[in-house]
Amino acid sequence: MIARWFHRRGWSDLVIGLPYVWLLIFFLIPFLIVVAMSFGTRTSTAPPFGFGGENPAINLAGYARLFSDTLYIRAFVTSLTNAAGAMVLCLLIGYPMALGLTRVDRGWRNILLMLVILPFWTSFLLRVYAWMGLMGSNSWFNKLLTGAWNWLVPQAWDVANVPLMHSNFAVVLVMVYTYLPFMILPLYANLERLDPTLDEAAMDLGSRPFAVFRDVTLPQSIPGIIAGGMLVFIPAAGELVIPTLVGDSSSPMIGRVISDEFSSARDWPMASAVAVALLILMVGPMMIYSRFEARAQARERSE
Amino acid sequence: MTQALVRIEGVSKSFGSFQAVKNVSLQIEKGEIFSLLGGSGCGKTTLLRMLAGFEAPTQGRIFIDGVDMAAVPPWERPVHMMFQSYALFPHMSVEKNVGYGLKHEAMSPADRKARVREMLELVQLTPFATRKPHQISGGQRQRVALARALARQPKLLLLDEPLAALDKKLREHTQFELMSIQERTGVTFIVVTHDQEEAMTLSDRIAVMDQGVVRQVGRPGAVYEFPNSKFVANFLGSINAFEASVTALGDQISVDVPALGQSVQARAVGGLIVGQNVTMALRPEKITIHRTPVEGDNVLAGEIKDLAYFGKDSLYRVALPSGALVSVHAVNAARASDDDRLADWYDKVWLSFDPSSVLLLTD
C-alpha cells in the first residue's frame, strides 16, 4: 500500500520538482533581481537605486566601468589567479591523499575519510582566526620560520619576521586548507570506482608503477579532477571572508569589491554589475565544458 | 633432456591463517597448453597470480626459462596474462590497447604499427581497431585481451578463465580458435579453469587442484581414465562409486561390493593387499545395458528407475535389488521413437562392464 503510494507518478514528479522550485525561488529570482539592479542608477533614495524618471531606464554605466576602472580588472585577475593557485595546490595535495584512501583497507579508510571531513565540525571563522594567529609576526610559528630563514641565508638577507599575513600567499594558503576536502572527496569517489585489475594489466604489460599511474589511473580520473577543481575554484574565486581577514587590502579579490560596493560605497547597481560579471566568468567555462563533454559522448555513442 | 619452461618448486602461499596453495611442484614444458583445473577457492588463481608476479610465494621458488622469479617484478617478467574480466583499458581504443605493451619495446613506430596490425589480423578484429572497448561485443573484447597479451611475444601466456564470460556457442568456437592461435604462435599457455570440459579439450596436460593441493597431473585421457583418487574421478566426469574390499589377487582382482550385493572383477593393479578397503568406481558410459539376461562376471540385474533423454545420448538410473542406484550413460546410436527405445521406465535390465573399466581407488 505504502509502496504503491510512493510509486504514484505525481509523487515522483513532486520529489523531482521540489529542488527546481527551491532553485527558482532562492536562486533564479534573486539572481534576476541582481541582474535588474545592475541596469539601474545609483540614487540617494532607499533602496539606493532607481530606474527611469530623470535616470535612463537601462543604465549600462556599471558595465562600462568594469572595463574602464582598473580596480575591477585587477580584482578579477587577483581572484582568478588566487583561485587557480588554490585549485592547483589542492589537486597536488589532494590527489595523493585520495589515491591513498583507495589503497588502505576498509576499516582504516572510514577513519581517514572522517578525518578529512573533521575540520568542518569546527567553525570556519575560528579556523581562519587560528591561521591568523599562526601567521602573525609574533607567533611561535612565524618565529620558527624566521629562525630557519635567518639560519639558512647569508646575514645580509636576515629578516625580523617572515611577512606571511596580508598577502596573496596567505589567502591561497588558507583557501587550500579550507577547500581541500572539496577536492579530495570527489576525487576519492572517482578513484574508488576504478578497477584495480586494470593496474595489474598495465603492470603485466611492462609498465612500472609510475607509468601505470600516468597511463591508466590518471586518464580515468579526469572527471574527478574536473569535479574537484570546480568545487574548489568556483567558491575560491568568489571568496570574501578569507581575503578580508588574511589578504592584502591593496589588491582586493572580487568578493571584497562586491561587498565594499554594496555596503560602504552604497553603489548597488555597480555591485550587481560586478556580481553578474563574476557569474558569467564562472558559468561560461562550465557551460562550454559540459557542451563539449555532451558532444564527445554523443559522438562516441553514434560510432 | 629439454629443460622445462616453468618450474614450480614446493610453492606455498598463505593469506593470514588461510593456506591458499600448499607445497605445489609442477613442470610445464615449452609449447604446452597446461590447465589448472579446480573448483573455486582451490588455489588455481593464486598460483597463476604468483606466476604473473602479483603475489609472492610464502614458500618455494618459481623458475621461468631457468630464471628464479623471486626478485623479478611483474613488469619485467616474460609472462603476460589474460584476465578473466579482460581488464581492457576503457579509455583507449582497441588498437591502443593491443599496442600498449609495445610502448616498452625498443622498436620503431612503424614496426609497432605493423605489429598491432598483425595482432588484430590474428584475432580478426582489424575493422574494429578504432573502437573503444565498450563499443564491441564480449567475444570481441576477449579477442582484444588475447591480442594485447600476445603482442609482446611472451614466453608464457597465463589465461584466467578465458572462456567463462562467453555464452555456450561462442565458447566452443573460441576454444578451437585459442588452440589454433596457440599452435601458430607457439606460445606456452597456462589456463586456469573450473570447467572440466574446457580443460579436456584445450589442454595437453591438466593439473587437478583441490584445497591448494595438486591432486593429479597428466594428459586429459590419462587423468580421466586413470584417476588416482575419488576426488579426481568425480571432478572429471561422473562416477558410480561404492565401498568395496579386496578378496583375491591374481590375474584379476576380486573385490566384494556390499552395496551391489556381489563381488566384482577388476583388472590387476599393483599395491593392493587382500582385505584392503577400496572404492570401486565405474564411469556411467563404461556400462552396457541389455534387455535380456547375459552371462559373465560383472553383470548386475536391475530395473530402470529414471531416465533422461538428451537426444544424442541418454542417462539411465538403474535400481539394483540391494537398493543401490547405478548411473548408465548410453549413446542413442540407433534411431528410435519413444515406443521402441533401448529401455523404458520400470523395464527389467541387465548391466555389464569390462573388468578393465573398473577403477579401484584407495584415496
Tab-separated table of C-alpha atoms in Angstrom, chain B residues 6-350:
chain	number	residue	atom	x	y	z
B	6	VAL	CA	58.257	-23.227	-15.990
B	7	ARG	CA	59.410	-24.950	-12.840
B	8	ILE	CA	57.348	-24.521	-9.707
B	9	GLU	CA	59.199	-25.942	-6.720
B	10	GLY	CA	57.412	-26.501	-3.449
B	11	VAL	CA	55.391	-23.298	-3.674
B	12	SER	CA	53.019	-22.395	-0.834
B	13	LYS	CA	51.005	-19.235	-0.308
B	14	SER	CA	49.223	-18.162	2.851
B	15	PHE	CA	46.879	-15.243	3.359
B	16	GLY	CA	46.905	-14.772	7.098
B	17	SER	CA	45.977	-18.138	8.533
B	18	PHE	CA	44.440	-19.334	5.273
B	19	GLN	CA	46.699	-21.517	3.140
B	20	ALA	CA	45.627	-20.968	-0.464
B	21	VAL	CA	48.379	-23.015	-2.093
B	22	LYS	CA	50.110	-25.894	-0.337
B	23	ASN	CA	53.518	-27.145	-1.458
B	24	VAL	CA	52.834	-27.277	-5.192
B	25	SER	CA	55.519	-28.540	-7.565
B	26	LEU	CA	54.933	-28.552	-11.308
B	27	GLN	CA	56.931	-28.505	-14.501
B	28	ILE	CA	55.477	-27.028	-17.643
B	29	GLU	CA	57.116	-27.680	-20.990
B	30	LYS	CA	57.626	-25.230	-23.797
B	31	GLY	CA	54.742	-25.002	-26.256
B	32	GLU	CA	52.308	-26.790	-23.982
B	33	ILE	CA	48.740	-25.879	-23.138
B	34	PHE	CA	48.638	-26.655	-19.455
B	35	SER	CA	45.427	-26.359	-17.439
B	36	LEU	CA	44.995	-25.764	-13.750
B	37	LEU	CA	41.591	-27.264	-13.088
B	38	GLY	CA	39.650	-26.999	-9.855
B	39	GLY	CA	36.633	-25.574	-8.104
B	40	SER	CA	36.514	-22.052	-6.719
B	41	GLY	CA	38.943	-21.485	-3.866
B	42	CYS	CA	41.193	-24.384	-4.843
B	43	GLY	CA	44.196	-22.090	-5.236
B	44	LYS	CA	44.474	-22.171	-9.021
B	45	THR	CA	44.094	-18.414	-9.480
B	46	THR	CA	46.548	-17.707	-6.650
B	47	LEU	CA	49.087	-19.937	-8.384
B	48	LEU	CA	48.527	-18.052	-11.638
B	49	ARG	CA	48.945	-14.698	-9.896
B	50	MET	CA	52.207	-15.884	-8.408
B	51	LEU	CA	53.427	-16.768	-11.913
B	52	ALA	CA	52.460	-13.283	-13.117
B	53	GLY	CA	54.181	-11.737	-10.110
B	54	PHE	CA	51.139	-10.152	-8.433
B	55	GLU	CA	51.578	-12.351	-5.380
B	56	ALA	CA	54.819	-13.559	-3.844
B	57	PRO	CA	55.059	-17.200	-2.718
B	58	THR	CA	55.233	-17.615	1.060
B	59	GLN	CA	57.500	-20.573	0.415
B	60	GLY	CA	59.120	-22.231	-2.565
B	61	ARG	CA	60.503	-20.954	-5.820
B	62	ILE	CA	59.289	-20.321	-9.346
B	63	PHE	CA	61.634	-20.521	-12.326
B	64	ILE	CA	60.654	-19.294	-15.759
B	65	ASP	CA	63.089	-20.237	-18.503
B	66	GLY	CA	65.626	-21.082	-15.859
B	67	VAL	CA	65.441	-17.731	-14.066
B	68	ASP	CA	64.327	-17.521	-10.440
B	69	MET	CA	61.355	-15.139	-10.425
B	70	ALA	CA	61.527	-14.243	-6.725
B	71	ALA	CA	63.078	-10.801	-7.294
B	72	VAL	CA	61.551	-10.098	-10.705
B	73	PRO	CA	58.652	-7.609	-10.639
B	74	PRO	CA	55.588	-8.222	-12.849
B	75	TRP	CA	56.672	-5.628	-15.406
B	76	GLU	CA	59.909	-7.439	-16.103
B	77	ARG	CA	58.589	-10.968	-16.375
B	78	PRO	CA	58.455	-12.631	-19.811
B	79	VAL	CA	54.884	-13.507	-18.957
B	80	HIS	CA	51.600	-11.926	-19.931
B	81	MET	CA	48.194	-12.553	-18.509
B	82	MET	CA	44.739	-12.566	-19.988
B	83	PHE	CA	42.463	-11.520	-17.178
B	84	GLN	CA	39.100	-13.084	-16.522
B	85	SER	CA	37.458	-9.650	-16.761
B	86	TYR	CA	39.782	-8.944	-19.739
B	87	ALA	CA	40.898	-5.720	-17.972
B	88	LEU	CA	40.852	-3.703	-21.204
B	89	PHE	CA	41.700	-0.032	-20.728
B	90	PRO	CA	38.325	1.674	-21.177
B	91	HIS	CA	39.817	4.993	-22.266
B	92	MET	CA	41.884	3.509	-25.083
B	93	SER	CA	40.809	2.256	-28.497
B	94	VAL	CA	41.208	-1.386	-29.472
B	95	GLU	CA	44.486	-0.721	-31.289
B	96	LYS	CA	45.875	1.370	-28.411
B	97	ASN	CA	45.015	-1.488	-26.055
B	98	VAL	CA	46.748	-4.035	-28.254
B	99	GLY	CA	49.775	-1.778	-28.704
B	100	TYR	CA	50.071	-0.817	-25.031
B	101	GLY	CA	52.723	-3.362	-24.109
B	102	LEU	CA	54.769	-2.478	-27.188
B	103	LYS	CA	55.421	1.006	-25.761
B	104	HIS	CA	58.069	-0.606	-23.642
B	105	GLU	CA	59.772	-2.357	-26.546
B	106	ALA	CA	62.628	-0.705	-28.364
B	107	MET	CA	61.013	-0.643	-31.791
B	108	SER	CA	60.273	1.987	-34.412
B	109	PRO	CA	56.748	3.429	-34.593
B	110	ALA	CA	56.321	1.800	-37.997
B	111	ASP	CA	57.259	-1.622	-36.620
B	112	ARG	CA	54.954	-1.097	-33.687
B	113	LYS	CA	52.091	-0.243	-36.020
B	114	ALA	CA	52.796	-3.275	-38.164
B	115	ARG	CA	52.842	-5.499	-35.083
B	116	VAL	CA	49.491	-4.131	-33.872
B	117	ARG	CA	48.037	-4.700	-37.328
B	118	GLU	CA	49.385	-8.245	-37.356
B	119	MET	CA	47.858	-8.976	-33.933
B	120	LEU	CA	44.498	-7.523	-34.952
B	121	GLU	CA	44.562	-9.723	-38.034
B	122	LEU	CA	45.412	-12.754	-35.928
B	123	VAL	CA	42.250	-12.268	-33.873
B	124	GLN	CA	40.233	-10.930	-36.828
B	125	LEU	CA	39.498	-7.538	-35.340
B	126	THR	CA	41.019	-5.270	-37.985
B	127	PRO	CA	37.722	-3.467	-38.736
B	128	PHE	CA	37.295	-2.596	-35.053
B	129	ALA	CA	40.717	-1.037	-34.490
B	130	THR	CA	39.447	2.436	-33.603
B	131	ARG	CA	36.529	1.343	-31.402
B	132	LYS	CA	36.564	1.696	-27.646
B	133	PRO	CA	36.153	-1.497	-25.564
B	134	HIS	CA	32.576	-0.618	-24.587
B	135	GLN	CA	31.607	-0.426	-28.253
B	136	ILE	CA	32.382	-4.058	-29.070
B	137	SER	CA	30.841	-7.376	-28.022
B	138	GLY	CA	32.036	-9.660	-25.232
B	139	GLY	CA	33.599	-12.135	-27.653
B	140	GLN	CA	35.461	-9.349	-29.423
B	141	ARG	CA	36.694	-7.978	-26.106
B	142	GLN	CA	38.039	-11.404	-25.260
B	143	ARG	CA	39.997	-11.396	-28.529
B	144	VAL	CA	41.347	-7.902	-27.869
B	145	ALA	CA	42.598	-9.119	-24.490
B	146	LEU	CA	44.259	-12.090	-26.191
B	147	ALA	CA	45.877	-9.924	-28.869
B	148	ARG	CA	47.116	-7.481	-26.240
B	149	ALA	CA	48.660	-10.263	-24.177
B	150	LEU	CA	50.310	-11.833	-27.226
B	151	ALA	CA	51.575	-8.603	-28.809
B	152	ARG	CA	54.893	-8.606	-26.946
B	153	GLN	CA	55.529	-12.250	-27.796
B	154	PRO	CA	55.671	-13.549	-24.244
B	155	LYS	CA	57.289	-16.877	-23.492
B	156	LEU	CA	54.336	-17.764	-21.368
B	157	LEU	CA	50.714	-16.686	-21.543
B	158	LEU	CA	48.519	-17.014	-18.459
B	159	LEU	CA	44.805	-17.262	-19.125
B	160	ASP	CA	42.455	-16.793	-16.185
B	161	GLU	CA	39.121	-18.442	-17.020
B	162	PRO	CA	39.451	-17.312	-20.640
B	163	LEU	CA	36.036	-18.508	-21.744
B	164	ALA	CA	33.937	-18.091	-18.605
B	165	ALA	CA	32.342	-14.818	-19.672
B	166	LEU	CA	31.219	-16.111	-23.075
B	167	ASP	CA	27.946	-17.866	-23.904
B	168	LYS	CA	27.978	-21.573	-24.735
B	169	LYS	CA	28.027	-21.414	-28.550
B	170	LEU	CA	30.744	-18.778	-28.606
B	171	ARG	CA	32.717	-20.707	-26.022
B	172	GLU	CA	33.022	-23.792	-28.227
B	173	HIS	CA	34.093	-21.722	-31.192
B	174	THR	CA	36.597	-19.700	-29.160
B	175	GLN	CA	38.084	-22.860	-27.691
B	176	PHE	CA	39.228	-24.013	-31.105
B	177	GLU	CA	40.344	-20.520	-32.011
B	178	LEU	CA	42.515	-20.376	-28.882
B	179	MET	CA	44.072	-23.715	-29.788
B	180	SER	CA	44.828	-22.674	-33.344
B	181	ILE	CA	46.330	-19.362	-32.177
B	182	GLN	CA	48.469	-21.238	-29.680
B	183	GLU	CA	49.642	-23.545	-32.457
B	184	ARG	CA	50.503	-20.668	-34.783
B	185	THR	CA	52.329	-18.572	-32.181
B	186	GLY	CA	53.979	-21.428	-30.313
B	187	VAL	CA	53.499	-19.603	-27.007
B	188	THR	CA	53.125	-21.756	-23.903
B	189	PHE	CA	49.674	-21.388	-22.348
B	190	ILE	CA	48.726	-21.911	-18.731
B	191	VAL	CA	44.959	-21.891	-18.435
B	192	VAL	CA	43.044	-21.612	-15.198
B	193	THR	CA	39.569	-23.040	-15.428
B	194	HIS	CA	36.833	-24.596	-13.342
B	195	ASP	CA	35.224	-26.171	-16.403
B	196	GLN	CA	36.404	-29.753	-16.866
B	197	GLU	CA	35.211	-29.968	-20.474
B	198	GLU	CA	37.154	-26.824	-21.326
B	199	ALA	CA	40.256	-28.246	-19.681
B	200	MET	CA	39.868	-31.577	-21.512
B	201	THR	CA	39.504	-30.093	-24.990
B	202	LEU	CA	42.093	-27.325	-24.644
B	203	SER	CA	44.934	-28.912	-22.783
B	204	ASP	CA	47.923	-31.057	-23.460
B	205	ARG	CA	48.129	-31.676	-19.741
B	206	ILE	CA	45.886	-30.974	-16.782
B	207	ALA	CA	46.666	-30.440	-13.122
B	208	VAL	CA	43.621	-31.090	-10.960
B	209	MET	CA	43.701	-28.936	-7.836
B	210	ASP	CA	41.750	-29.169	-4.612
B	211	GLN	CA	42.150	-27.052	-1.473
B	212	GLY	CA	45.542	-25.738	-2.511
B	213	VAL	CA	46.961	-29.140	-3.409
B	214	VAL	CA	47.641	-30.623	-6.843
B	215	ARG	CA	45.810	-33.953	-6.808
B	216	GLN	CA	46.885	-35.289	-10.180
B	217	VAL	CA	48.789	-34.167	-13.251
B	218	GLY	CA	48.583	-35.801	-16.639
B	219	ARG	CA	47.223	-35.853	-20.147
B	220	PRO	CA	43.434	-35.415	-20.293
B	221	GLY	CA	42.899	-39.050	-21.274
B	222	ALA	CA	45.144	-40.360	-18.533
B	223	VAL	CA	43.561	-38.230	-15.829
B	224	TYR	CA	40.082	-39.178	-16.982
B	225	GLU	CA	40.622	-42.892	-17.459
B	226	PHE	CA	43.102	-43.443	-14.649
B	227	PRO	CA	42.204	-41.045	-11.868
B	228	ASN	CA	44.298	-41.557	-8.743
B	229	SER	CA	41.580	-40.593	-6.284
B	230	LYS	CA	37.857	-40.454	-5.820
B	231	PHE	CA	38.074	-36.655	-5.901
B	232	VAL	CA	39.697	-36.561	-9.338
B	233	ALA	CA	37.398	-39.251	-10.719
B	234	ASN	CA	34.387	-37.293	-9.527
B	235	PHE	CA	35.669	-33.904	-10.626
B	236	LEU	CA	36.387	-35.045	-14.176
B	237	GLY	CA	33.130	-36.530	-15.381
B	238	SER	CA	30.929	-38.580	-13.105
B	239	ILE	CA	31.320	-41.943	-11.451
B	240	ASN	CA	29.365	-44.635	-9.700
B	241	ALA	CA	31.335	-45.159	-6.513
B	242	PHE	CA	30.838	-47.953	-3.952
B	243	GLU	CA	32.799	-49.053	-0.904
B	244	ALA	CA	34.496	-52.377	-1.509
B	245	SER	CA	37.121	-54.678	-0.038
B	246	VAL	CA	39.710	-56.771	-1.841
B	247	THR	CA	39.023	-60.511	-1.556
B	248	ALA	CA	41.506	-62.054	-4.013
B	249	LEU	CA	44.539	-61.009	-6.030
B	250	GLY	CA	45.765	-62.639	-9.236
B	251	ASP	CA	45.305	-62.125	-12.982
B	252	GLN	CA	42.261	-60.211	-11.933
B	253	ILE	CA	41.414	-58.682	-8.643
B	254	SER	CA	38.189	-59.669	-6.942
B	255	VAL	CA	36.530	-57.142	-4.725
B	256	ASP	CA	33.454	-57.602	-2.634
B	257	VAL	CA	30.991	-54.749	-3.023
B	258	PRO	CA	28.337	-54.912	-0.286
B	259	ALA	CA	26.180	-52.211	-1.870
B	260	LEU	CA	25.854	-54.288	-5.050
B	261	GLY	CA	25.380	-57.491	-3.091
B	262	GLN	CA	28.044	-59.308	-5.101
B	263	SER	CA	31.711	-59.307	-5.990
B	264	VAL	CA	33.252	-57.574	-8.982
B	265	GLN	CA	36.274	-58.483	-11.099
B	266	ALA	CA	38.779	-55.787	-11.895
B	267	ARG	CA	41.937	-55.659	-13.949
B	268	ALA	CA	45.037	-56.344	-11.870
B	269	VAL	CA	46.825	-53.322	-10.426
B	270	GLY	CA	49.733	-53.278	-8.038
B	271	GLY	CA	49.862	-52.069	-4.498
B	272	LEU	CA	46.756	-53.754	-3.131
B	273	ILE	CA	46.541	-56.406	-0.445
B	274	VAL	CA	43.761	-58.813	0.405
B	275	GLY	CA	41.321	-57.322	2.886
B	276	GLN	CA	42.127	-53.759	1.929
B	277	ASN	CA	39.224	-51.307	1.731
B	278	VAL	CA	38.969	-49.539	-1.603
B	279	THR	CA	36.452	-47.513	-3.559
B	280	MET	CA	35.123	-49.370	-6.568
B	281	ALA	CA	34.308	-46.762	-9.213
B	282	LEU	CA	32.739	-47.132	-12.597
B	283	ARG	CA	32.107	-44.437	-15.207
B	284	PRO	CA	28.485	-44.439	-16.427
B	285	GLU	CA	29.467	-44.684	-20.097
B	286	LYS	CA	31.513	-47.842	-19.494
B	287	ILE	CA	28.412	-49.827	-18.595
B	288	THR	CA	26.308	-51.579	-21.224
B	289	ILE	CA	22.556	-52.065	-20.844
B	290	HIS	CA	20.977	-55.327	-22.006
B	291	ARG	CA	17.276	-56.151	-22.375
B	292	THR	CA	17.922	-59.881	-21.945
B	293	PRO	CA	19.933	-61.776	-19.327
B	294	VAL	CA	23.665	-62.022	-20.078
B	295	GLU	CA	26.304	-64.377	-18.741
B	296	GLY	CA	29.639	-63.234	-17.275
B	297	ASP	CA	31.446	-61.975	-14.232
B	298	ASN	CA	30.466	-58.344	-13.995
B	299	VAL	CA	26.742	-58.481	-14.561
B	300	LEU	CA	24.151	-56.718	-12.447
B	301	ALA	CA	20.401	-57.111	-12.734
B	302	GLY	CA	18.159	-54.182	-12.030
B	303	GLU	CA	15.228	-52.031	-13.003
B	304	ILE	CA	15.183	-48.648	-14.755
B	305	LYS	CA	14.263	-46.112	-12.105
B	306	ASP	CA	14.809	-42.903	-14.061
B	307	LEU	CA	15.850	-41.876	-17.498
B	308	ALA	CA	16.898	-38.623	-19.061
B	309	TYR	CA	16.846	-38.357	-22.831
B	310	PHE	CA	19.352	-35.823	-24.238
B	311	GLY	CA	18.928	-36.655	-27.912
B	312	LYS	CA	22.338	-37.964	-28.854
B	313	ASP	CA	22.556	-39.941	-25.632
B	314	SER	CA	20.535	-40.907	-22.584
B	315	LEU	CA	21.245	-41.244	-18.899
B	316	TYR	CA	19.610	-44.122	-17.039
B	317	ARG	CA	19.421	-44.684	-13.328
B	318	VAL	CA	19.121	-48.349	-12.581
B	319	ALA	CA	17.956	-49.600	-9.199
B	320	LEU	CA	19.522	-52.850	-8.034
B	321	PRO	CA	17.743	-55.348	-5.756
B	322	SER	CA	20.093	-54.181	-2.970
B	323	GLY	CA	18.663	-50.709	-3.311
B	324	ALA	CA	21.821	-49.183	-4.811
B	325	LEU	CA	21.456	-46.869	-7.812
B	326	VAL	CA	23.777	-47.156	-10.802
B	327	SER	CA	24.015	-44.432	-13.446
B	328	VAL	CA	24.464	-45.616	-17.014
B	329	HIS	CA	25.223	-43.419	-19.979
B	330	ALA	CA	24.271	-44.855	-23.353
B	331	VAL	CA	24.668	-43.377	-26.811
B	332	ASN	CA	21.488	-43.462	-28.852
B	333	ALA	CA	23.227	-44.967	-31.844
B	334	ALA	CA	20.074	-46.307	-33.476
B	335	ARG	CA	17.210	-44.044	-34.412
B	336	ALA	CA	14.268	-44.909	-32.220
B	337	SER	CA	10.920	-43.385	-31.384
B	338	ASP	CA	9.583	-43.143	-27.864
B	339	ASP	CA	7.947	-46.588	-28.136
B	340	ASP	CA	10.869	-48.730	-29.172
B	341	ARG	CA	13.836	-47.211	-27.419
B	342	LEU	CA	16.519	-49.187	-25.656
B	343	ALA	CA	14.883	-49.187	-22.265
B	344	ASP	CA	11.954	-47.527	-20.597
B	345	TRP	CA	10.812	-46.743	-17.095
B	346	TYR	CA	10.448	-49.832	-14.868
B	347	ASP	CA	11.969	-52.127	-17.524
B	348	LYS	CA	13.981	-55.017	-16.180
B	349	VAL	CA	17.553	-54.732	-17.476
B	350	TRP	CA	20.977	-56.337	-17.115
